[in-house]
Coordinates of C-alpha atoms and ligand atoms in Angstrom, one line a residue:
M68 CA 24.1 121.2 28.3
I69 CA 23.2 117.5 28.5
P70 CA 25.5 115.9 31.2
S71 CA 28.1 113.6 29.8
I72 CA 26.8 110.7 31.7
V73 CA 23.5 111.1 29.9
L74 CA 25.3 111.5 26.5
E75 CA 27.1 108.2 27.3
K76 CA 23.7 106.5 27.8
I77 CA 22.5 107.9 24.4
S78 CA 25.6 106.6 22.7
R79 CA 25.1 103.1 24.2
I80 CA 21.5 103.0 22.7
V81 CA 22.6 103.7 19.1
G82 CA 26.1 102.3 19.4
P83 CA 29.3 104.4 19.1
T84 CA 29.4 104.3 15.3
N85 CA 26.0 106.1 15.1
Y86 CA 26.7 108.7 17.7
F87 CA 28.5 112.0 16.9
D88 CA 29.6 114.9 19.1
S89 CA 32.6 116.4 17.5
A90 CA 32.6 120.2 16.9
E91 CA 32.4 119.5 13.1
D92 CA 29.4 117.2 13.5
K93 CA 27.5 119.6 15.7
I94 CA 28.1 122.5 13.3
T95 CA 26.9 120.4 10.4
Y96 CA 23.6 119.7 12.1
S97 CA 23.2 123.2 13.6
Y98 CA 21.1 124.7 10.8
D99 CA 18.6 123.9 8.0
G100 CA 17.6 125.8 4.9
T101 CA 16.3 128.7 7.0
P102 CA 18.6 131.8 7.0
L103 CA 19.6 133.7 10.1
L104 CA 18.8 130.8 12.5
S105 CA 21.2 128.1 13.9
K106 CA 22.1 126.4 17.2
L107 CA 24.6 123.7 18.1
P108 CA 23.1 120.4 19.3
D109 CA 24.8 118.5 22.2
A110 CA 25.1 115.4 20.0
V111 CA 23.8 113.9 16.7
V112 CA 22.5 110.3 16.4
I113 CA 21.6 108.1 13.5
P114 CA 19.2 105.5 14.9
Q115 CA 19.0 102.1 13.2
T116 CA 15.7 100.8 14.5
R117 CA 12.4 102.1 15.7
E118 CA 13.1 100.5 19.1
E119 CA 16.3 102.7 19.4
I120 CA 14.2 105.8 18.7
A121 CA 11.7 104.6 21.4
E122 CA 14.6 104.1 23.9
I123 CA 16.0 107.5 23.2
L124 CA 12.6 109.2 23.8
K125 CA 12.1 107.3 27.0
L126 CA 15.5 108.4 28.2
A127 CA 14.7 112.0 27.2
N128 CA 11.7 111.9 29.4
Q129 CA 13.7 110.6 32.3
E130 CA 16.7 112.8 31.9
H131 CA 15.0 115.9 30.5
F132 CA 16.7 116.5 27.2
A133 CA 15.1 117.4 23.8
V134 CA 15.1 115.3 20.6
V135 CA 15.0 117.1 17.3
P136 CA 14.0 114.8 14.3
R137 CA 15.7 115.7 11.0
G138 CA 15.3 114.6 7.4
S139 CA 17.5 116.4 4.8
G140 CA 17.5 119.7 6.6
S141 CA 16.0 121.5 3.6
G142 CA 13.2 123.0 5.7
L143 CA 12.6 126.8 5.5
S144 CA 11.0 127.5 8.8
G145 CA 13.7 126.2 11.2
G146 CA 11.9 122.9 12.0
S147 CA 15.0 120.7 12.3
I148 CA 17.2 123.4 14.0
P149 CA 18.4 122.2 17.5
V150 CA 17.0 123.7 20.6
D151 CA 18.5 124.0 24.2
N152 CA 19.8 120.7 25.6
S153 CA 19.0 118.7 22.5
I154 CA 20.2 115.9 20.3
V155 CA 19.5 115.7 16.6
L156 CA 17.8 112.5 15.4
V157 CA 18.9 112.0 11.8
M158 CA 16.3 110.0 9.7
S159 CA 17.8 110.5 6.2
H160 CA 19.5 107.1 6.3
W161 CA 16.1 105.4 6.5
N162 CA 15.8 105.4 2.8
K163 CA 14.4 102.1 1.6
I164 CA 11.3 101.7 -0.5
L165 CA 9.7 98.7 1.2
E166 CA 6.7 97.8 -1.1
I167 CA 4.8 98.9 -4.1
D168 CA 1.3 97.3 -4.0
T169 CA -0.2 97.5 -7.6
D170 CA -3.5 95.9 -6.5
N171 CA -4.2 98.6 -3.9
L172 CA -2.1 101.4 -5.6
T173 CA 0.1 102.1 -2.6
I174 CA 3.8 102.5 -1.9
T175 CA 5.3 101.8 1.6
V176 CA 8.5 103.7 2.3
E177 CA 10.9 104.6 5.1
P178 CA 10.8 108.3 6.1
G179 CA 14.3 109.1 4.7
V180 CA 13.4 108.2 1.1
I181 CA 14.0 111.2 -1.2
T182 CA 10.7 112.5 -2.7
S183 CA 11.9 112.3 -6.3
D184 CA 12.9 108.6 -5.7
I185 CA 9.2 107.9 -5.0
H186 CA 8.3 109.6 -8.3
K187 CA 10.8 107.5 -10.2
A188 CA 9.7 104.2 -8.5
A189 CA 6.0 105.0 -9.2
E190 CA 6.5 106.2 -12.8
Q191 CA 8.5 103.1 -13.8
I192 CA 5.2 101.2 -13.5
N193 CA 3.0 103.8 -14.9
L194 CA 1.8 105.1 -11.5
F195 CA 2.1 108.6 -10.1
Y196 CA 2.9 110.3 -6.8
P197 CA 2.0 114.0 -7.5
P198 CA 3.4 116.1 -4.6
D199 CA 6.6 117.7 -6.1
P200 CA 8.1 120.3 -3.8
G201 CA 10.8 122.5 -5.5
S202 CA 13.3 120.6 -3.3
M203 CA 12.1 117.2 -4.4
T204 CA 15.5 115.9 -5.3
I205 CA 16.9 116.6 -1.8
C206 CA 14.1 116.5 0.7
T207 CA 12.8 113.4 2.5
I208 CA 9.2 112.1 2.5
G209 CA 9.3 112.2 6.4
G210 CA 10.1 115.9 6.2
N211 CA 7.3 116.4 3.6
I212 CA 4.8 114.8 5.9
A213 CA 6.0 116.7 9.0
E214 CA 5.6 119.9 7.0
N215 CA 2.6 118.8 4.8
A216 CA 4.7 120.0 1.8
G217 CA 3.1 121.3 -1.3
G218 CA 4.6 121.6 -4.8
L219 CA 4.2 122.7 -8.3
R220 CA 1.4 120.2 -9.0
G221 CA -0.6 121.2 -5.9
L222 CA -3.3 123.1 -7.9
K223 CA -4.8 120.0 -9.5
Y224 CA -3.5 117.2 -7.3
G225 CA -3.4 118.7 -3.8
V226 CA -0.5 118.4 -1.3
T227 CA 1.2 115.7 0.8
K228 CA -1.7 115.1 3.2
N229 CA -3.9 114.0 0.3
Y230 CA -1.6 111.0 -0.3
V231 CA -0.8 109.8 3.2
L232 CA -2.7 106.6 3.9
G233 CA -0.8 105.3 7.0
L234 CA 1.9 106.2 9.4
E235 CA 4.0 104.2 11.9
T236 CA 5.0 106.8 14.5
V237 CA 7.1 106.6 17.7
L238 CA 5.3 108.8 20.2
P239 CA 7.2 111.2 22.6
N240 CA 6.8 108.6 25.4
G241 CA 8.4 105.9 23.3
E242 CA 5.3 104.0 22.4
I243 CA 4.9 103.0 18.8
I244 CA 1.5 103.2 16.9
F245 CA 0.3 102.6 13.3
S246 CA -2.5 104.9 12.2
G247 CA -4.4 104.5 8.9
G248 CA -4.0 101.6 6.5
K249 CA -4.7 100.3 3.0
S250 CA -8.5 100.5 3.4
V251 CA -9.9 103.2 1.1
K252 CA -12.4 104.1 3.9
D253 CA -11.7 104.1 7.6
V254 CA -13.6 106.1 10.1
A255 CA -12.9 104.1 13.3
G256 CA -11.9 106.5 16.1
Y257 CA -10.2 109.9 15.8
N258 CA -8.2 110.3 12.6
L259 CA -4.8 110.1 14.1
K260 CA -3.0 109.7 10.8
D261 CA -4.1 113.2 9.6
F262 CA -3.4 114.6 13.0
F263 CA 0.4 113.9 12.6
V264 CA 0.5 115.4 9.1
G265 CA 2.0 118.9 9.4
S266 CA 3.0 118.4 13.1
E267 CA 6.5 119.6 12.3
G268 CA 8.3 116.9 14.3
T269 CA 6.6 117.9 17.5
L270 CA 4.1 115.0 18.1
G271 CA 5.9 111.9 16.9
V272 CA 8.8 110.4 14.8
F273 CA 7.6 108.7 11.6
T274 CA 9.3 105.4 11.0
K275 CA 7.2 103.9 8.2
I276 CA 4.9 105.6 5.7
L277 CA 2.1 104.3 3.5
L278 CA 1.3 106.5 0.5
K279 CA -1.4 106.5 -2.1
L280 CA -0.4 106.3 -5.8
I281 CA -2.7 107.2 -8.7
P282 CA -2.5 106.3 -12.4
K283 CA 0.0 108.4 -14.3
P284 CA -1.6 111.0 -16.6
A285 CA -1.6 109.8 -20.2
S286 CA -0.2 113.1 -21.6
S287 CA 0.7 116.6 -20.7
Q288 CA 1.4 120.0 -22.3
T289 CA 3.8 122.6 -20.8
M290 CA 3.6 126.3 -21.8
L291 CA 5.6 129.4 -20.8
A292 CA 3.7 132.7 -21.2
S293 CA 5.3 136.1 -20.8
F294 CA 3.5 139.3 -19.8
K295 CA 4.4 143.0 -19.9
T296 CA 2.7 143.6 -16.6
R297 CA 2.3 141.4 -13.5
N298 CA -1.4 142.3 -13.4
D299 CA -1.9 140.7 -16.8
A300 CA -0.3 137.6 -15.5
A301 CA -2.4 137.6 -12.3
E302 CA -5.6 138.2 -14.3
T303 CA -4.7 135.3 -16.6
V304 CA -4.5 133.0 -13.6
S305 CA -8.0 134.1 -12.5
A306 CA -9.4 133.7 -16.0
I307 CA -8.0 130.1 -16.4
I308 CA -9.7 129.1 -13.1
A309 CA -12.9 131.0 -14.0
A310 CA -13.0 129.0 -17.3
H311 CA -13.2 125.8 -15.1
I312 CA -9.8 124.5 -16.2
V313 CA -7.6 123.1 -13.5
P314 CA -4.1 122.8 -14.8
A315 CA -1.6 120.7 -12.9
T316 CA 0.6 123.7 -12.5
I317 CA 0.4 127.5 -12.8
E318 CA 3.6 129.0 -11.5
Y319 CA 4.4 132.7 -11.4
I320 CA 7.9 134.2 -11.9
D321 CA 8.6 137.9 -11.6
R322 CA 11.1 140.1 -13.5
T323 CA 13.8 140.0 -10.8
T324 CA 13.6 136.2 -10.7
I325 CA 13.5 135.9 -14.5
R326 CA 16.7 137.9 -14.8
C327 CA 18.5 135.9 -12.1
V328 CA 17.4 132.6 -13.7
E329 CA 18.5 133.7 -17.1
E330 CA 22.0 134.8 -15.8
Y331 CA 22.2 131.4 -14.0
A332 CA 20.7 128.9 -16.4
H333 CA 20.9 130.6 -19.9
L334 CA 17.5 129.4 -21.0
G335 CA 16.8 132.2 -23.4
L336 CA 14.1 133.8 -21.2
P337 CA 12.7 137.2 -22.1
T338 CA 14.3 139.5 -19.6
T339 CA 12.4 142.7 -20.4
V340 CA 8.9 141.3 -19.5
E341 CA 7.5 141.8 -16.0
A342 CA 6.2 138.3 -15.4
L343 CA 6.1 134.7 -16.7
L344 CA 3.6 132.0 -16.1
L345 CA 4.6 128.4 -16.4
I346 CA 1.5 126.4 -17.1
E347 CA 1.1 122.6 -17.4
V348 CA -2.1 120.7 -18.2
D349 CA -2.2 116.9 -18.0
G350 CA -4.7 114.1 -18.5
H351 CA -6.2 112.4 -21.6
A352 CA -4.6 113.7 -24.8
A353 CA -7.8 115.1 -26.3
V354 CA -8.7 117.0 -23.1
V355 CA -5.1 118.3 -22.8
Q356 CA -5.2 119.6 -26.3
E357 CA -8.5 121.4 -25.7
D358 CA -7.5 122.9 -22.4
A359 CA -4.1 124.0 -23.8
S360 CA -5.8 125.8 -26.7
I361 CA -8.3 127.6 -24.4
I362 CA -5.4 128.6 -22.1
A363 CA -3.4 129.9 -25.1
G364 CA -6.5 132.0 -26.0
L365 CA -6.9 133.4 -22.5
C366 CA -3.2 134.3 -22.3
K367 CA -3.5 136.2 -25.6
R368 CA -6.7 138.0 -24.4
H369 CA -4.6 139.2 -21.4
N370 CA -1.9 140.7 -23.4
C371 CA 0.6 137.8 -23.3
V372 CA 3.6 138.9 -25.4
D373 CA 5.0 135.5 -26.1
L374 CA 3.8 131.9 -25.6
S375 CA 6.3 129.0 -25.8
V376 CA 4.6 125.6 -26.1
A377 CA 6.9 122.6 -25.5
R378 CA 7.0 120.2 -28.4
D379 CA 8.3 117.2 -26.4
L380 CA 9.4 116.2 -22.9
D381 CA 12.9 117.7 -23.3
E382 CA 11.4 121.1 -24.2
A383 CA 9.0 120.8 -21.3
Y384 CA 11.9 120.0 -18.9
K385 CA 13.7 123.1 -20.2
L386 CA 10.6 125.4 -19.7
K387 CA 10.1 123.9 -16.2
T388 CA 13.7 124.7 -15.4
A389 CA 12.9 128.3 -15.5
R390 CA 10.7 127.8 -12.4
R391 CA 12.7 125.0 -10.7
A392 CA 15.9 127.1 -10.8
A393 CA 14.2 130.2 -9.2
F394 CA 15.5 129.8 -5.6
S395 CA 19.0 128.7 -6.6
A396 CA 19.3 131.6 -9.1
L397 CA 18.1 134.2 -6.6
A398 CA 20.4 132.7 -3.9
R399 CA 23.4 133.6 -6.0
V400 CA 22.6 137.3 -6.0
G401 CA 22.7 138.1 -2.2
P402 CA 24.7 136.3 0.5
T403 CA 21.5 135.9 2.5
T404 CA 18.3 134.8 0.8
I405 CA 15.1 134.9 2.9
L406 CA 12.4 132.9 1.1
E407 CA 8.8 133.2 2.5
D408 CA 5.6 131.5 1.5
V409 CA 2.6 133.7 2.2
T410 CA -0.6 132.4 0.7
V411 CA -3.7 134.4 -0.2
P412 CA -7.1 133.5 -1.7
R413 CA -6.4 133.1 -5.5
S414 CA -8.5 136.2 -6.2
E415 CA -6.0 138.3 -4.2
V416 CA -2.8 137.2 -6.0
G417 CA -2.6 140.4 -8.1
A418 CA -3.3 142.7 -5.1
M419 CA -0.7 140.8 -3.0
L420 CA 1.9 141.1 -5.7
E421 CA 1.3 144.9 -5.8
R422 CA 1.6 145.0 -2.0
I423 CA 4.8 143.1 -1.8
D424 CA 6.3 145.5 -4.4
A425 CA 5.2 148.6 -2.5
I426 CA 6.4 147.1 0.9
G427 CA 9.8 146.3 -0.6
H428 CA 10.2 149.8 -1.9
R429 CA 9.1 151.4 1.4
H430 CA 11.6 149.3 3.4
D431 CA 14.3 149.7 0.8
V432 CA 14.9 145.9 0.4
K433 CA 15.0 143.9 -2.8
F434 CA 12.5 141.1 -3.4
G435 CA 12.2 138.5 -6.2
V436 CA 8.8 136.9 -6.2
F437 CA 7.9 133.5 -7.6
G438 CA 5.5 130.8 -6.5
H439 CA 2.5 128.6 -7.0
A440 CA 0.2 131.3 -8.3
G441 CA -2.7 128.8 -9.0
D442 CA -2.7 128.1 -5.2
G443 CA -2.3 131.7 -4.2
N444 CA 1.0 130.6 -2.6
L445 CA 3.7 133.2 -3.3
H446 CA 7.4 133.1 -2.4
P447 CA 8.5 136.7 -1.8
T448 CA 12.3 136.2 -1.6
C449 CA 14.4 138.9 0.0
L450 CA 17.9 139.2 -1.4
T451 CA 19.9 140.6 1.5
D452 CA 23.1 140.3 3.5
E453 CA 23.2 139.2 7.2
R454 CA 26.4 141.2 7.7
D455 CA 24.3 144.3 7.3
P456 CA 22.2 144.3 10.5
A457 CA 20.3 147.5 9.4
E458 CA 19.2 145.9 6.2
I459 CA 18.2 142.7 8.0
K460 CA 16.1 144.7 10.3
R461 CA 14.4 146.4 7.3
A462 CA 13.8 143.0 5.7
E463 CA 12.2 141.7 8.9
S464 CA 9.9 144.7 9.1
A465 CA 9.0 144.2 5.4
F466 CA 8.1 140.5 6.0
E467 CA 6.1 141.4 9.1
E468 CA 4.1 143.8 7.0
I469 CA 3.6 141.2 4.2
F470 CA 2.4 138.6 6.8
N471 CA -0.1 141.1 8.3
E472 CA -1.3 142.1 4.8
S473 CA -1.8 138.4 4.0
I474 CA -3.8 137.8 7.2
R475 CA -5.9 140.9 6.4
M476 CA -6.6 139.5 2.9
G477 CA -7.9 136.2 4.4
G478 CA -4.6 134.4 3.7
T479 CA -2.0 132.7 5.8
I480 CA 1.6 133.2 7.0
S481 CA 2.7 129.8 5.5
G482 CA 1.2 127.7 2.7
E483 CA 3.7 124.9 2.8
H484 CA 6.9 125.6 4.7
G485 CA 5.4 125.4 8.2
T486 CA 5.6 127.7 11.2
G487 CA 8.7 126.2 13.0
L488 CA 10.9 128.8 14.7
A489 CA 10.8 131.3 12.0
K490 CA 7.1 132.2 12.0
K491 CA 5.9 131.3 15.5
K492 CA 5.6 134.8 16.6
F493 CA 3.0 135.5 13.9
L494 CA 0.8 132.5 14.6
P495 CA -1.3 134.1 17.4
A496 CA -2.3 137.0 15.0
L497 CA -3.3 134.4 12.3
A498 CA -4.9 131.7 14.4
G499 CA -6.0 133.6 17.5
I500 CA -4.8 133.1 21.0
P501 CA -7.5 130.5 21.9
A502 CA -6.4 128.3 19.0
V503 CA -2.7 128.6 19.9
E504 CA -3.7 127.7 23.5
M505 CA -5.5 124.6 22.2
M506 CA -2.4 123.6 20.2
R507 CA -0.3 124.0 23.3
S508 CA -2.8 121.8 25.3
I509 CA -2.6 119.1 22.7
K510 CA 1.2 119.1 22.8
S511 CA 1.2 119.0 26.6
V512 CA -1.0 115.9 26.7
I513 CA 1.0 114.0 24.1
D514 CA 4.4 115.2 25.2
P515 CA 4.0 116.4 28.8
N516 CA 7.8 116.8 29.3
S517 CA 8.3 118.6 26.0
V518 CA 11.0 116.3 24.8
L519 CA 10.1 116.2 21.1
N520 CA 11.2 119.3 19.1
P521 CA 10.0 121.7 21.8
G522 CA 9.5 125.4 21.0
K523 CA 8.6 124.9 17.4
I524 CA 5.3 126.2 16.0
F525 CA 4.5 127.9 19.4
S526 CA 6.5 128.5 22.5
I527 CA 6.1 126.2 25.5
Q528 CA 7.9 127.7 28.4
P529 CA 7.7 131.3 29.8
R530 CA 10.9 133.2 29.4
C531 CA 10.5 135.1 32.6
E532 CA 10.8 133.6 36.1
G533 CA 7.6 133.1 38.1
N534 CA 4.3 131.4 37.7
L535 CA 2.9 130.2 34.5
P536 CA -0.1 132.2 33.2
T537 CA -3.3 130.4 34.2
N538 CA -6.0 132.3 32.3
R539 CA -6.6 133.6 28.9
E540 CA -5.9 137.2 29.9
Q541 CA -2.5 136.3 31.3
I542 CA -1.7 134.2 28.3
R543 CA -2.6 137.0 26.0
K544 CA -0.2 139.3 28.0
F545 CA 2.6 136.7 27.7
E546 CA 2.0 136.5 23.9
E547 CA 1.9 140.3 23.5
L548 CA 5.2 140.6 25.5
G549 CA 6.7 137.8 23.4
A550 CA 7.4 136.2 26.9
W551 CA 7.4 132.6 25.8
T552 CA 10.7 131.0 24.9
Ligands
FAD112 C1 15.2 125.1 -2.9 C2 14.1 124.7 -2.0 C3 12.8 124.6 -2.5 C4 11.7 124.2 -1.7 N1 10.5 124.0 -2.3 C5 9.4 123.7 -1.5 C6 8.1 123.5 -2.1 O1 7.9 123.7 -3.3 N2 7.1 123.1 -1.3 C7 7.3 122.9 0.0 O2 6.4 122.5 0.7 N3 8.6 123.0 0.6 C8 9.6 123.4 -0.1 N4 10.8 123.6 0.5 C9 11.0 123.4 1.9 C10 11.4 121.9 2.3 O3 12.2 121.3 1.3 C11 10.3 121.1 2.8 O4 9.7 121.6 4.0 C12 10.6 119.6 3.1 O5 9.3 119.0 3.3 C13 11.5 119.4 4.2 O6 12.0 118.0 4.1 P1 13.4 117.6 4.8 O7 13.6 116.2 4.6 O8 14.5 118.5 4.4 O9 13.0 117.9 6.3 P2 13.8 118.7 7.5 O10 14.1 120.1 7.0 O11 15.0 117.9 7.9 O12 12.7 118.8 8.6 C14 11.5 119.4 8.4 C15 10.6 119.1 9.6 O13 10.2 117.7 9.6 C16 10.6 117.1 10.8 N5 10.9 115.7 10.4 C17 11.8 115.3 9.5 N6 11.8 114.0 9.5 C18 10.9 113.5 10.3 C19 10.4 112.2 10.7 N7 10.9 111.1 10.2 N8 9.4 112.2 11.7 C20 8.9 113.3 12.2 N9 9.3 114.5 11.9 C21 10.3 114.6 11.0 C22 11.7 117.9 11.4 O14 11.7 117.8 12.8 C23 11.3 119.3 11.0 O15 10.3 119.9 11.8 C24 11.9 124.0 -0.3 C25 13.2 124.1 0.2 C26 14.3 124.4 -0.6 C27 15.6 124.6 0.0

């Protein structure tokens, strides 16, 4: 517990109207989008200036409490969940678009701007900010940068890191730096800006963000293809890539998800097929037409049973709803929805889908699977109930097997949701102990007192009493025993 005398000092920094410590406030900020994890903070603050954030972090170093940055709390790996002796630093009120620079094609925003508001602001002037997480109408750009969020358009346009040009960051010691800038090229010194992208709130608090915009594609074509078998759908994805066509989007939706979406959104989806692919191509009209017709041919060659092609933007929106509604539709079915984001090389998508199915059967748990198939990024989503501890245990064992399988195939345990609390125990198996050790060393140089979001991505304190491990062998033992907190 943070002593009340320290909480009073925190309250004085942000002012009493921006300080909250009632039971209701603490409960509200005790969880994010990650199931099965929550913890009450000691207080919640809404800082108004970057200097207040700096003061809070300096005080945290003096008084030894933790600070957990938070955007919208839509994260799916527990990144903004409080830790022991912590306050939550809410950044979602920092929601101003500060500048759009049409000469340099950039937009400068505060970290709490909702991602889809950046889309709207850019598109009004015929510019384009491509990263579009499924949560884009609720998540903040600060959270996107902290997680290096992906989205449906990642296949052609890349992910958040490809659009971050500059970051104003309050460091854990309270110093404020700006890394990056509007220059298209800049190789002076270490690339600190990219270093912060994906740091999951552990290395600094973003207070101002400079993003790259690109010209808006002149036209697009959206298609929804249904397949009798998931293998036909997976082979179609490989065939499209092999034909050297890079659609903006290739999304996969399995039968369980199709049925849930249909019950939820009544879109007229075919509920007897095993898989759907949502495909969107964009660019110059002539290229879009040519690519769309080649893709239609490839779908047919791989036994597509139906191909709906949107005639206008309204129809395109309706087809995309089939994918965008996937998580909400699945979440209605079971009281606890555990959504994961294993990612495998594209060539392994079909094999991974088979493995998820087999693992689900073996552990007697129900999965719906959807995801960014063009990126190899799949969301096996377990429909379960946390009131049934035996089923939760089976679900956890199933996910562990899925992660191990992904690593074996040359994939990863997270393509876009981050490691956070939820997946840190799998990181050593993926990255190797020396790599995790290096991450720990970087954290301890930048944040020696572990005040900023400690215990996320990897553990920092040994759980047991006694000396810290000093060599690789001892560290390996600690990891194997799960002896880090
Ligand atoms: C329905 C649904 C669909 C989703 N679809 C996708 C998807 O397609 N792609 C994808 O990548 N993710 C997706 N997500 C996950 C989530 O929306 C993203 O991780 C998003 O980037 C989190 O943003 P947030 O504002 O909610 O951040 P939070 O959850 O509040 O925080 C996430 C992390 O960012 C840190 N953070 C927040 N603000 C700052 C700041 N200003 N400075 C430093 N650190 C900060 C936090 O400490 C935490 O570690 C989805 C989630 C849901 C619920």
